XYZ file of N, CA, C and O in Angstrom:
600
model
N 0.608 -1.415 0.001
C -0.402 0.083 -0.322
C 1.058 2.048 -0.279
O 1.549 2.049 1.005
N 0.911 1.704 -0.978
C 1.846 2.631 -0.591
C 0.930 4.073 -0.295
O -0.295 4.399 -1.106
N 1.761 5.359 0.646
C 1.507 6.228 0.782
C 1.825 7.353 -0.026
O 2.687 7.705 -0.913
N 0.782 8.518 0.442
C 0.525 10.153 -0.294
C 1.607 10.510 -0.335
O 1.978 10.594 1.105
N 2.219 11.523 -0.973
C 3.637 12.426 -0.049
C 2.511 13.049 0.936
O 3.342 13.355 1.639
N 1.354 13.907 0.723
C 1.095 14.776 1.517
C 0.975 13.918 3.074
O 1.070 14.595 4.212
N 0.571 13.184 2.976
C 1.169 11.752 4.525
C 2.542 11.344 4.892
O 2.450 11.019 6.142
N 3.494 11.196 3.672
C 5.221 11.436 3.790
C 5.499 12.459 4.770
O 6.227 12.759 5.550
N 4.771 13.642 4.014
C 5.120 15.114 4.640
C 4.635 15.325 5.811
O 5.899 15.651 7.073
N 3.675 15.184 6.800
C 3.453 15.147 7.682
C 4.195 14.348 8.814
O 3.812 14.574 9.792
N 4.320 12.780 8.394
C 5.139 11.617 8.731
C 6.321 12.617 9.513
O 7.311 12.499 10.618
N 7.324 13.500 7.504
C 8.615 13.465 8.526
C 8.531 14.772 9.174
O 9.133 15.950 10.138
N 7.748 15.682 9.059
C 7.102 16.824 9.990
C 7.229 16.750 11.517
O 7.188 17.716 12.467
N 6.717 16.159 11.765
C 5.858 15.324 13.720
C 7.680 14.388 13.660
O 7.593 15.412 14.788
N 8.049 13.769 13.455
C 9.247 13.726 13.075
C 10.363 14.537 13.782
O 11.456 14.826 14.100
N 10.089 15.711 12.338
C 11.771 17.047 12.589
C 11.111 17.833 13.644
O 11.948 18.692 14.207
N 10.319 17.797 13.819
C 9.422 18.400 15.339
C 10.525 18.209 16.478
O 10.058 17.949 17.318
N 10.815 19.541 17.223
C 11.589 19.290 17.971
C 11.267 19.074 19.501
O 11.301 18.966 20.835
N 10.226 19.996 19.121
C 9.447 19.876 20.646
C 8.911 18.163 21.437
O 9.212 17.759 21.559
N 7.895 17.553 19.720
C 7.280 16.362 19.781
C 8.601 15.051 19.855
O 8.704 14.985 20.932
N 9.699 15.710 19.487
C 10.705 15.142 19.822
C 11.608 14.881 21.490
O 11.820 13.740 22.020
N 11.553 15.918 22.085
C 11.901 15.768 23.412
C 10.986 15.178 24.018
O 11.915 15.155 25.226
N 10.242 15.790 23.446
C 8.958 15.912 24.756
C 9.515 14.225 25.154
O 8.950 13.530 26.812
N 10.142 13.036 24.409
C 10.140 11.366 25.180
C 11.249 10.963 24.988
O 12.020 9.740 25.477
N 12.448 11.961 24.688
C 14.029 11.460 25.611
C 14.085 12.184 26.869
O 13.815 13.364 27.564
N 14.709 11.119 26.969
C 15.130 11.869 29.182
C 16.170 12.309 28.932
O 17.449 12.465 28.170
N 17.031 13.360 29.781
C 17.831 14.041 29.629
C 17.728 14.901 30.669
O 17.460 14.891 31.275
N 18.768 16.288 30.913
C 19.358 16.208 32.616
C 17.391 17.672 32.839
O 17.214 18.035 31.634
N 17.155 16.332 33.270
C 16.204 17.697 33.807
C 14.583 17.201 33.442
O 13.500 17.486 33.960
N 14.946 16.213 33.297
C 13.323 16.139 32.022
C 12.910 14.196 31.980
O 13.947 13.995 32.921
N 12.294 13.765 32.992
C 10.970 12.581 33.035
C 11.840 11.913 32.263
O 11.097 12.220 30.559
N 11.476 10.089 32.775
C 11.073 9.416 31.651
C 10.183 9.002 30.689
O 8.792 9.471 31.726
N 9.578 9.580 29.387
C 7.756 8.981 29.196
C 7.799 7.878 29.414
O 8.256 7.369 29.924
N 6.200 7.750 29.170
C 5.673 6.318 29.121
C 6.359 4.725 28.441
O 6.100 4.327 28.744
N 6.841 5.784 27.266
C 7.802 4.719 26.448
C 8.767 3.523 26.473
O 9.244 3.208 25.868
N 9.101 4.567 27.644
C 10.758 3.942 27.793
C 10.940 3.301 29.398
O 10.257 3.558 30.216
N 11.503 2.694 28.923
C 11.740 1.222 30.362
C 12.729 1.757 31.600
O 13.609 2.308 30.724
N 12.331 1.703 32.691
C 13.730 2.010 33.632
C 12.709 1.818 35.309
O 12.362 1.151 35.049
N 13.920 1.953 36.372
C 13.371 1.144 36.803
C 13.925 0.980 37.429
O 14.583 -0.711 36.308
N 14.004 0.026 39.356
C 13.102 -1.365 39.367
C 12.330 -2.591 38.341
O 11.856 -2.260 38.375
N 13.102 -3.878 39.068
C 11.945 -5.240 38.959
C 11.362 -4.746 39.707
O 11.487 -4.804 41.104
N 10.407 -5.335 39.488
C 9.502 -5.361 40.272
C 9.755 -6.457 40.857
O 9.109 -6.904 42.411
N 9.837 -7.091 40.491
C 10.184 -8.793 41.518
C 11.904 -9.289 40.851
O 12.447 -10.147 40.777
N 12.574 -9.086 41.901
C 14.555 -9.217 41.938
C 14.086 -10.310 42.436
O 14.962 -10.578 41.073
N 13.850 -11.486 42.313
C 14.862 -12.573 42.902
C 14.123 -13.310 41.514
O 15.395 -13.884 40.997
N 12.741 -12.754 41.037
C 12.189 -13.553 39.630
C 13.675 -13.085 38.220
O 14.238 -13.853 37.241
N 13.129 -11.511 38.333
C 14.828 -11.555 37.711
C 16.332 -11.887 37.124
O 17.168 -11.814 36.277
N 16.848 -12.363 38.721
C 17.694 -13.088 38.562
C 17.685 -14.397 37.991
O 18.476 -14.547 37.334
N 16.743 -14.895 38.752
C 16.293 -16.439 37.999
C 16.705 -16.379 36.171
O 17.019 -17.615 35.759
N 15.982 -15.247 36.050
C 15.930 -15.497 34.308
C 16.649 -15.330 34.073
O 17.445 -15.878 32.483
N 17.798 -14.135 34.869
C 19.494 -14.327 33.811
C 19.775 -14.543 33.674
O 21.242 -15.061 33.216
N 20.163 -16.134 35.254
C 20.399 -17.033 34.792
C 20.037 -18.239 34.113
O 20.823 -19.473 33.925
N 18.872 -17.982 34.352
C 18.597 -18.943 33.285
C 19.781 -18.605 31.513
O 19.728 -20.362 30.482
N 19.117 -17.654 31.200
C 20.020 -16.749 29.838
C 21.102 -17.283 29.974
O 22.227 -17.836 28.489
N 22.132 -17.458 30.779
C 23.398 -17.623 30.832
C 23.481 -18.538 31.778
O 24.861 -19.407 31.123
N 22.082 -19.459 31.581
C 22.503 -21.314 32.012
C 23.557 -21.951 30.869
O 25.035 -22.517 31.450
N 23.044 -22.186 29.765
C 24.362 -22.434 28.555
C 25.879 -22.430 28.625
O 26.478 -23.298 27.975
N 26.108 -21.191 28.855
C 27.711 -20.203 29.022
C 28.139 -20.443 30.431
O 29.120 -20.373 30.494
N 27.560 -20.875 31.219
C 28.232 -21.298 33.226
C 29.888 -21.403 33.428
O 30.356 -20.637 33.371
N 30.126 -22.713 31.639
C 31.338 -22.918 31.986
C 32.166 -21.962 30.998
O 33.589 -22.119 31.598
N 31.847 -21.172 30.170
C 32.666 -20.512 29.553
C 33.130 -19.710 30.444
O 34.349 -19.332 30.574
N 32.138 -19.321 30.799
C 32.029 -17.986 32.710
C 33.045 -18.433 33.658
O 34.055 -17.476 34.082
N 33.185 -19.251 33.409
C 33.988 -19.624 34.608
C 35.849 -19.756 34.254
O 36.492 -19.444 34.775
N 35.092 -20.139 33.135
C 36.669 -19.915 32.032
C 37.120 -18.632 32.917
O 38.579 -18.876 32.153
N 36.917 -18.294 31.453
C 37.007 -16.575 31.648
C 37.279 -15.647 33.108
O 38.361 -14.999 32.570
N 36.749 -16.342 33.941
C 37.121 -16.082 34.580
C 37.946 -16.465 35.355
O 38.755 -15.863 36.473
N 38.640 -17.456 35.328
C 39.331 -18.056 35.756
C 40.590 -17.821 34.784
O 42.425 -17.260 35.670
N 40.329 -17.145 33.345
C 41.157 -16.786 32.890
C 41.845 -15.204 33.524
O 43.245 -14.957 33.770
N 40.666 -14.379 33.977
C 40.534 -12.863 34.783
C 41.943 -12.954 35.926
O 43.354 -12.404 36.229
N 41.764 -14.519 37.158
C 42.470 -14.537 37.977
C 43.863 -14.469 37.217
O 45.163 -14.085 38.415
N 43.534 -15.171 36.717
C 45.650 -15.549 36.518
C 46.223 -14.685 35.840
O 47.428 -14.113 36.627
N 45.370 -13.963 34.914
C 46.047 -12.600 34.448
C 46.013 -11.364 35.642
O 47.670 -11.093 34.926
N 45.838 -11.644 36.216
C 45.267 -10.744 37.763
C 46.621 -10.970 38.436
O 48.108 -10.097 38.886
N 46.592 -12.436 38.553
C 47.965 -12.695 39.220
C 49.347 -12.293 38.595
O 50.287 -12.322 39.157
N 49.211 -12.900 36.803
C 50.878 -12.744 36.458
C 51.661 -10.967 36.125
O 51.907 -10.717 36.453
N 50.226 -10.162 36.631
C 50.745 -7.929 36.757
C 51.024 -8.582 37.954
O 52.116 -7.341 37.693
N 50.413 -9.026 39.300
C 51.112 -8.121 40.160
C 52.765 -9.277 40.515
O 53.268 -7.954 40.995
N 52.258 -10.350 39.485
C 53.938 -10.922 39.828
C 55.675 -10.464 39.296
O 56.186 -9.824 39.442
N 54.496 -9.490 37.813
C 55.209 -8.719 36.834
C 56.034 -7.355 37.838
O 56.728 -7.607 37.905
N 54.882 -6.585 38.072
C 54.921 -5.579 39.335
C 55.614 -5.875 40.717
O 56.893 -5.175 40.494
N 56.117 -6.907 41.238
C 56.774 -7.180 42.561
C 57.935 -7.865 41.611
O 59.230 -6.800 42.237
N 58.386 -8.067 40.917
C 59.861 -8.256 40.045
C 60.350 -7.112 38.771
O 61.087 -7.243 39.946
N 60.163 -5.886 39.216
C 60.369 -4.907 38.855
C 60.544 -4.297 40.045
O 62.466 -3.819 39.861
N 60.947 -3.909 41.234
C 61.411 -3.626 42.474
C 63.236 -4.202 42.129
O 63.050 -3.168 42.194
N 62.986 -5.647 42.835
C 64.625 -5.457 42.348
C 65.410 -5.769 41.575
O 66.783 -4.259 41.895
N 64.505 -5.797 40.324
C 66.144 -5.682 39.007
C 66.105 -3.372 39.585
O 67.227 -3.330 38.790
N 65.233 -3.076 39.369
C 65.496 -1.585 39.742
C 66.672 -0.546 41.020
O 67.413 -0.393 40.955
N 66.699 -1.654 41.724
C 67.114 -2.040 43.533
C 69.197 -2.476 42.396
O 69.456 -1.283 43.440
N 69.099 -3.356 42.258
C 69.595 -3.786 41.300
C 70.856 -2.394 41.064
O 72.132 -2.628 41.098
N 70.392 -2.184 39.652
C 71.087 -1.280 38.901
C 70.900 -0.124 39.294
O 72.667 0.802 39.712
N 70.577 0.524 41.120
C 70.879 2.277 41.329
C 71.578 1.314 41.921
O 73.127 2.119 42.491
N 72.331 0.273 42.568
C 73.219 -0.066 43.908
C 74.295 -0.068 42.355
O 75.238 -0.474 43.878
N 74.301 -0.725 42.058
C 75.002 -1.032 40.968
C 75.581 0.578 41.007
O 77.446 0.186 40.549
N 74.855 1.118 39.900
C 75.425 2.489 40.139
C 76.129 3.785 40.530
O 77.169 3.417 40.944
N 75.727 3.277 42.588
C 76.265 4.185 43.697
C 75.773 2.866 44.606
O 74.305 2.663 45.515
N 76.923 2.636 45.081
C 77.104 1.138 46.138
C 76.292 1.768 47.415
O 76.903 1.078 48.879
N 76.613 3.358 47.592
C 76.321 3.924 49.360
C 74.997 4.109 48.939
O 74.509 4.490 50.108
N 73.809 3.774 48.184
C 72.079 3.638 48.873
C 72.405 2.631 49.825
O 72.215 1.796 49.077
N 71.596 3.309 49.984
C 71.327 1.885 51.588
C 69.217 1.675 50.850
O 68.708 2.036 50.716
N 69.604 0.091 50.437
C 67.888 -0.624 49.785
C 67.354 -1.195 51.037
O 68.094 -2.048 51.217
N 66.246 -1.197 50.771
C 65.449 -2.160 52.036
C 64.357 -2.806 50.407
O 63.661 -2.422 50.253
N 64.396 -4.177 51.645
C 63.708 -4.904 50.111
C 62.017 -5.371 51.687
O 62.396 -6.076 52.464
N 60.763 -5.237 50.351
C 59.553 -6.487 51.203
C 60.147 -8.084 51.413
O 60.973 -8.313 50.711
N 58.752 -8.433 51.967
C 59.613 -9.808 51.316
C 59.209 -10.058 50.631
O 60.038 -10.972 49.790
N 57.712 -9.824 49.654
C 57.650 -10.163 48.587
C 58.997 -9.905 47.724
O 59.497 -10.906 46.170
N 59.347 -8.910 47.406
C 60.634 -7.897 46.975
C 62.339 -9.234 47.294
O 62.790 -9.344 45.344
N 63.002 -9.748 47.888
C 62.828 -10.291 49.097
C 63.417 -11.730 47.796
O 64.435 -12.386 47.414
N 62.019 -12.880 47.719
C 61.229 -13.593 46.752
C 61.754 -13.455 45.602
O 61.730 -14.345 45.197
N 61.267 -12.356 44.942
C 61.862 -12.454 43.825
C 63.394 -12.177 43.175
O 64.164 -12.760 42.546
N 63.577 -11.597 44.319
C 65.327 -11.717 44.253
C 65.933 -12.915 44.409
O 67.144 -12.784 43.746
N 65.463 -13.683 45.128
C 65.556 -14.288 45.326
C 65.807 -16.059 43.371
O 66.529 -17.119 43.327
N 64.557 -15.530 43.841
C 63.661 -16.863 42.092
C 64.714 -15.826 40.824
O 65.491 -16.242 40.511
N 65.622 -14.611 40.988
C 65.889 -14.060 39.561
C 68.081 -14.781 40.180
O 68.666 -14.882 39.300
N 67.962 -14.789 41.148
C 69.615 -15.037 40.975
C 70.205 -15.989 41.239
O 70.933 -16.640 40.293
N 68.851 -17.219 41.518
C 69.107 -18.783 41.454
C 68.522 -18.459 39.462
O 69.685 -19.189 39.154
N 68.035 -18.481 38.948
C 68.382 -18.297 37.537
C 69.305 -17.726 37.207
O 69.737 -17.891 35.796
N 69.533 -16.041 38.137
C 70.400 -15.897 36.499
C 71.813 -16.576 37.540
O 72.977 -17.047 36.535
N 71.793 -17.693 38.569
C 72.928 -18.508 38.701
C 73.028 -20.032 37.695
O 74.335 -20.122 37.442
N 72.461 -20.194 37.518
C 72.309 -21.030 36.561
C 72.777 -20.805 35.455
O 73.456 -21.271 34.322
N 72.148 -19.502 34.870
C 72.329 -18.889 33.041
C 73.759 -18.268 33.503
O 73.694 -17.650 32.395
N 74.147 -18.242 34.028
C 75.796 -17.624 34.258
C 77.043 -17.993 32.881
O 77.233 -16.598 32.712
N 76.604 -18.834 33.400
C 78.013 -19.783 32.082
C 76.954 -19.223 30.683
O 78.147 -18.485 29.844
N 76.163 -19.603 30.124
C 76.005 -19.043 28.754
C 75.957 -17.666 28.966
O 76.602 -16.899 27.728
N 75.007 -16.556 29.305
C 74.713 -15.690 29.331
C 76.478 -14.561 29.580
O 76.364 -14.014 28.851
N 77.580 -15.235 30.774
C 78.591 -14.809 30.052
C 79.224 -14.040 29.638
O 80.065 -13.092 29.525
N 79.666 -15.366 28.943
C 79.984 -15.356 27.615
C 79.770 -14.626 26.567
O 80.439 -14.004 25.405
N 78.673 -13.989 26.273
C 77.739 -13.319 25.538
C 77.163 -11.445 26.808
O 78.145 -11.151 25.085
N 77.821 -11.859 27.575
C 78.459 -9.737 28.163
C 79.728 -9.521 27.779
O 79.779 -8.783 27.161
N 80.987 -11.123 27.965
C 82.051 -10.246 27.639
C 83.074 -9.704 28.880
O 83.979 -9.870 29.222
N 82.571 -7.724 28.846
C 82.745 -7.678 29.817
C 82.792 -7.900 31.382
O 81.924 -8.518 31.558
N 84.097 -8.369 32.153
C 84.175 -8.960 33.097
C 83.469 -8.365 34.028
O 82.756 -8.807 35.212
N 83.788 -6.811 34.500
C 82.917 -5.387 34.777
C 82.028 -5.601 34.952
O 81.140 -5.017 36.073
N 81.060 -5.757 33.544
C 79.566 -5.265 33.447
C 78.662 -7.278 33.582
O 77.430 -6.521 33.560
N 79.414 -7.596 33.768
C 78.488 -9.436 32.628
C 78.429 -9.777 34.789
O 76.650 -10.544 33.696
N 77.795 -9.087 35.769
C 77.957 -9.790 36.925
C 76.199 -9.777 36.589
O 75.099 -9.431 36.679
N 76.172 -7.746 36.032
C 74.564 -6.335 36.337
C 73.994 -7.587 35.008
O 72.672 -7.509 35.144
N 74.683 -7.395 34.529
C 74.056 -8.396 32.657
C 73.180 -9.396 32.572
O 72.279 -8.948 32.141
N 74.159 -10.094 34.105
C 73.157 -11.463 33.848
C 72.627 -12.001 34.610
O 70.919 -11.975 34.562
N 72.424 -10.911 35.415
C 71.400 -10.778 36.789
C 69.143 -10.116 35.657
O 68.845 -10.190 35.063
N 69.837 -8.824 35.031
C 69.046 -8.272 34.550
C 68.506 -9.592 32.840
O 67.474 -9.143 32.853
N 69.436 -9.958 32.102
C 68.808 -11.047 31.052
C 68.490 -11.832 32.023
O 67.289 -12.867 31.230
N 68.091 -12.464 32.887
C 67.487 -13.487 33.864
C 66.634 -13.190 34.151
O 65.710 -13.590 34.213
N 65.694 -12.167 34.332
C 65.246 -10.806 34.895
C 64.246 -10.673 34.237
O 63.040 -10.496 33.854
N 64.906 -9.958 32.635
C 64.358 -10.436 31.130
C 63.870 -11.327 30.592
O 62.520 -11.785 31.112
N 64.029 -12.504 31.498
C 63.563 -13.522 30.638
C 62.914 -14.482 31.106
O 61.541 -14.433 31.241
N 62.621 -14.048 32.961
C 61.915 -13.871 33.923
C 60.514 -13.787 33.968
O 58.924 -14.338 33.370
N 60.678 -12.224 33.517
C 59.117 -11.381 32.970
C 58.649 -11.833 31.983
O 57.445 -12.301 31.970
N 59.563 -12.268 30.915
C 58.577 -12.328 29.608
C 58.159 -14.287 28.747
O 57.201 -14.083 29.578
N 58.973 -14.915 30.007
C 57.501 -16.294 30.429
C 56.763 -15.757 31.935
O 55.385 -15.904 31.024
N 56.788 -14.535 32.969
C 55.766 -14.164 33.292
C 54.298 -14.150 32.374
O 53.481 -14.332 32.545
């Protein structure tokens, strides 16, 4: 059924009228109109059960994603805790008179880096070449390898 030109013009003018258009749109100082939903549900438990019914088939995927988020958060924390001993070791190498105090996590991270650098000392010291810098370079390379693996 084709509409006439005057019907289309009436519809266009009604939709282009800013007073009519703003009467149902929310905004600062405006109330919601009848055609917009808002507010709390009347029965909250029913709404929650309905929501769980929708996500029920995906519960294992959601748990897997939450597990991966937890793993990502832990690895980010490990990486940030491993940066402090690296920076302290470089600062002490540059200025040996500094007093560095380590927290428990920093001591743990420094112990891990030191143990890995003990294992990698032979191959990495050959690459470092200069005996003066080889200790700090092996420590930094070991720390970078650990950070990349984390």
